[in-house]
Amino acid sequence: MDEKSQKTFFTVKPFECAWRKELRFREAGRGCVAFEAFAHNDVTIVFRENAGSLHYHYKTDNSPHYTVILGSHKNRRLKIEVDGKTMVDVAGIGLCSSSAFQSYWISVYDGLICVGTGRYPFQNLLFRWLDANPNYNVQYVGLSSWDKHVVYRNVNVLPLTQNHMTLWRHVDYVEHKWEEDGEEQIDDRDAGYDKWGLEDFLESWELSDAFFIVGSEERLVPAHRVILEAAGKFLVGSSEEVIHLPGVTYPILHGLLQYIYTGHTQITESGLGLLRDLSMQYEVTPLLKQCDEIIERFKMNKKLFDSGKNVEISYPSSRPHCSITFTSGFPLNAQKLCEWYYTGKYCDVDILVDGYLVAHPHKIILGLCSAPFTKMLTNGMRESISSKICLSDVSPEAVKNMVEFMYKGELSLEDVTDVGGLLLQLLLLADQFGITLLHQECCKTLLECLSEGSACSILQVISPVPSCRLIEETCKRKFSMHFDYCTTANLDFVWLDKAVFRSIIQHPDLTVTSEERVLNAILLWCMEAKELVGWEAVDELLIDSTPEFLFGERLHMVYELLPFVRFPLLPKYLLKKLEQSELCRQMPILSSLVMEALNFLESGSSTPERDQNLRLQHRRSSFRELQYVCDGDSNGVLYFAGTSYGQHQWVNPVLSKKIVITASSPISRYTDPKSLVSRTYQGTSFSGLRIEGGSTCAWWMVDIGEDHQLMCNYYTMRQDGSRTYIRWWNLQGSLDCKNWTDLRVHENDQSLCIPGQFASWPVTGSNSLLPFRYFRVVLTRHTTDTANPWNFCICFLELYGYFR
């Protein structure tokens, strides 16, 4: 086999699994694998947190993983297993073939697993399932087999783009069950608004404003003027709403309308020419062209005339797999519809918010995008009589954007100042009026811009909305992973729903620098605090008060949440202070938990409880505390990296490649990155001038490594032997080395004023609770040296804080 074939083809033996270094998601928990497979049995794909061995088999794997089996039970079933337990086993999806290669794709997005066929990912979706307890850390893809060889080729791991959002379609947390006889149990929870569309208005009297009178029997057929005009030219220049077609039979008109309203139709061979003539009369160009092409094929092969079958005609949409707007897949001119909306042509309904007109659209556009709007406009409610829709307690800007989305199929957010606020209001409107595409677009955009600063505000809005459970889980995970920041930057978290806050406190990804912060957050939430305080301040309040008065209706939640604090992990001195506190005196459950923790620390024993082991474990991804003691100490992050994180004697971490330091100017005799962490005094050490974005600067930058992050709360620098002193500079942090956050801003800071001098500064505020991978100190104005004003002269740098 040649080299190219070896790269594109490889065979997996029975009971083995192929793990290749390139088969890895860029982002843990999120990615898509596309491949072709040739198999006489099932095709098995494993998603794992770490790569396995050649002889790995999912049946014996005890570590967290997902397994997707395509064509289980002799190509008759699809199975999905979580950590070896079958969660999905459905019949009727036979995906494998023994006669040829077939193309598949499988995507994983925070526990949402989608399976499809074809060469193009995110199209031809066959099945989707959402894990109620998602594994957010699977990253490696293994290609496995059962008891026969499987040949794979053209395997690619792709990042998830906006295309995957169209797969959501109101995903529910449903665990698929199956009966002993293998019959699939179907729970059609998507029936309803998801299926609503233009086809529901085919020959419907609802919202109709145009009519055909067909044939000699003068049959009356309803239609919608805006839809007809967007597809061709039916009523141009006519004020009448009735179209007389005495020479046309109903089946021919039905074929034309079916094509317009559904994008496809059937016609008898004898009626094909008549349909072609009718489409030419009203300039339905796509249908006319297709009829001409079919007629030409019939002329070339006369046997087709004798087949006796109906002719199938489908609109050749340029985007057959993408429902960006309701016009996709239909022969409608979306540009015309937008123009008519802005000019008011054919518009027939007003939308008012608190009495003010905000939009003047077409009823049929509202109706085909939203089943609730259709019901409002057709069931005898005041909206159907007055042609006015009156809304209140909603944002006029959100309503305006909602209507524009119905016409354009996209959100226009360029001139919006509060994008997050508008998206949340649009999300609620989309949920209220069943506008699925808008709902998906809002979810997608919110997730794209989701940050630790926005997670709380999003949770407050969406937690009561059942259709937002996926984004809710994502926000709770973001909040949990940045718990310190989210409970310190502001107090909005105290307004979270109790079920949401409880799930955050119990979240497996909860990341804190100290269990004391968990205790503080619980007390603040339970007392609905109006200012940020710690447990000691709450303790003082109890001297002249009672728990019933202080916590009010949330007192029972104090007792419910306190056991989730891992008290044995608190320092002994802190537990002693708690033991003597008013909190413990007035709250027996807290006293019991503190005493239990002290007994464990002092004697190594405790009262056996079923969750005791969990309460003794450090939380997942907990940070190691590396705190500043004095200038030039050995407690910092860069020194810790030099010991391989406590594994051996110190070695310069730049030389051991544990960290990377770069300068704004090229490496030279006096610009040596390893000298900044060498712990040896350097007489001359500087980074030089650089032009970035048209501005002059100079900087030193530290990369602590792909697998590490630091919440920086202190840092130290040392002046080299020169008298080039910095006065204006910033300490910054970044996750991607592109977008930088100011951690401390120095303006005319004269701390460094002697050659060889150390100086250290605390990093305070909410940004000190954000983890970063990259850090840099950057000059923002020139130094005191007039000869070389942009030489950044330091010979030592150290960072402190919470490291992982």
mmCIF file of N, CA and C in Angstrom, residues 201 203-204 207-212 221-225 228 257 261:
data_model
loop_
_atom_site.group_PDB
_atom_site.id
_atom_site.type_symbol
_atom_site.label_atom_id
_atom_site.label_comp_id
_atom_site.label_asym_id
_atom_site.label_seq_id
_atom_site.Cartn_x
_atom_site.Cartn_y
_atom_site.Cartn_z
ATOM 1 N N PHE A 201 -50.496 26.403 5.289
ATOM 2 C CA PHE A 201 -51.418 27.390 4.724
ATOM 3 C C PHE A 201 -51.836 27.047 3.293
ATOM 4 N N GLU A 203 -53.943 26.117 0.537
ATOM 5 C CA GLU A 203 -55.392 26.092 0.327
ATOM 6 C C GLU A 203 -56.151 26.177 1.648
ATOM 7 N N SER A 204 -55.605 26.957 2.560
ATOM 8 C CA SER A 204 -56.241 27.159 3.867
ATOM 9 C C SER A 204 -56.957 28.502 3.885
ATOM 10 N N LEU A 207 -56.135 33.315 7.320
ATOM 11 C CA LEU A 207 -55.355 34.478 6.864
ATOM 12 C C LEU A 207 -55.391 34.652 5.346
ATOM 13 N N SER A 208 -56.282 33.947 4.653
ATOM 14 C CA SER A 208 -56.330 34.077 3.188
ATOM 15 C C SER A 208 -56.919 35.437 2.798
ATOM 16 N N ASP A 209 -56.390 36.019 1.719
ATOM 17 C CA ASP A 209 -56.896 37.301 1.219
ATOM 18 C C ASP A 209 -56.939 37.320 -0.313
ATOM 19 N N ALA A 210 -56.846 36.154 -0.939
ATOM 20 C CA ALA A 210 -56.971 36.033 -2.390
ATOM 21 C C ALA A 210 -57.663 34.705 -2.685
ATOM 22 N N PHE A 211 -58.352 34.636 -3.853
ATOM 23 C CA PHE A 211 -59.138 33.444 -4.153
ATOM 24 C C PHE A 211 -59.054 33.117 -5.639
ATOM 25 N N PHE A 212 -59.040 31.826 -5.919
ATOM 26 C CA PHE A 212 -59.143 31.341 -7.296
ATOM 27 C C PHE A 212 -60.541 30.747 -7.486
ATOM 28 N N VAL A 221 -60.931 28.343 -4.345
ATOM 29 C CA VAL A 221 -59.677 27.902 -3.721
ATOM 30 C C VAL A 221 -59.005 29.105 -3.058
ATOM 31 N N PRO A 222 -58.810 29.094 -1.735
ATOM 32 C CA PRO A 222 -58.192 30.234 -1.042
ATOM 33 C C PRO A 222 -56.679 30.270 -1.229
ATOM 34 N N ALA A 223 -56.119 31.478 -1.126
ATOM 35 C CA ALA A 223 -54.667 31.669 -1.226
ATOM 36 C C ALA A 223 -54.299 32.942 -0.462
ATOM 37 N N HIS A 224 -53.038 33.324 -0.563
ATOM 38 C CA HIS A 224 -52.530 34.476 0.183
ATOM 39 C C HIS A 224 -51.768 35.380 -0.775
ATOM 40 N N ARG A 225 -52.214 36.600 -0.887
ATOM 41 C CA ARG A 225 -51.706 37.514 -1.912
ATOM 42 C C ARG A 225 -50.189 37.690 -1.826
ATOM 43 N N LEU A 228 -48.362 34.609 -3.160
ATOM 44 C CA LEU A 228 -48.493 34.503 -4.619
ATOM 45 C C LEU A 228 -47.576 35.500 -5.314
ATOM 46 N N LEU A 257 -50.082 25.541 -6.759
ATOM 47 C CA LEU A 257 -50.080 26.047 -5.386
ATOM 48 C C LEU A 257 -49.251 25.151 -4.456
ATOM 49 N N TYR A 261 -46.271 26.535 -2.074
ATOM 50 C CA TYR A 261 -46.415 26.485 -0.620
ATOM 51 C C TYR A 261 -45.579 25.406 0.046
#
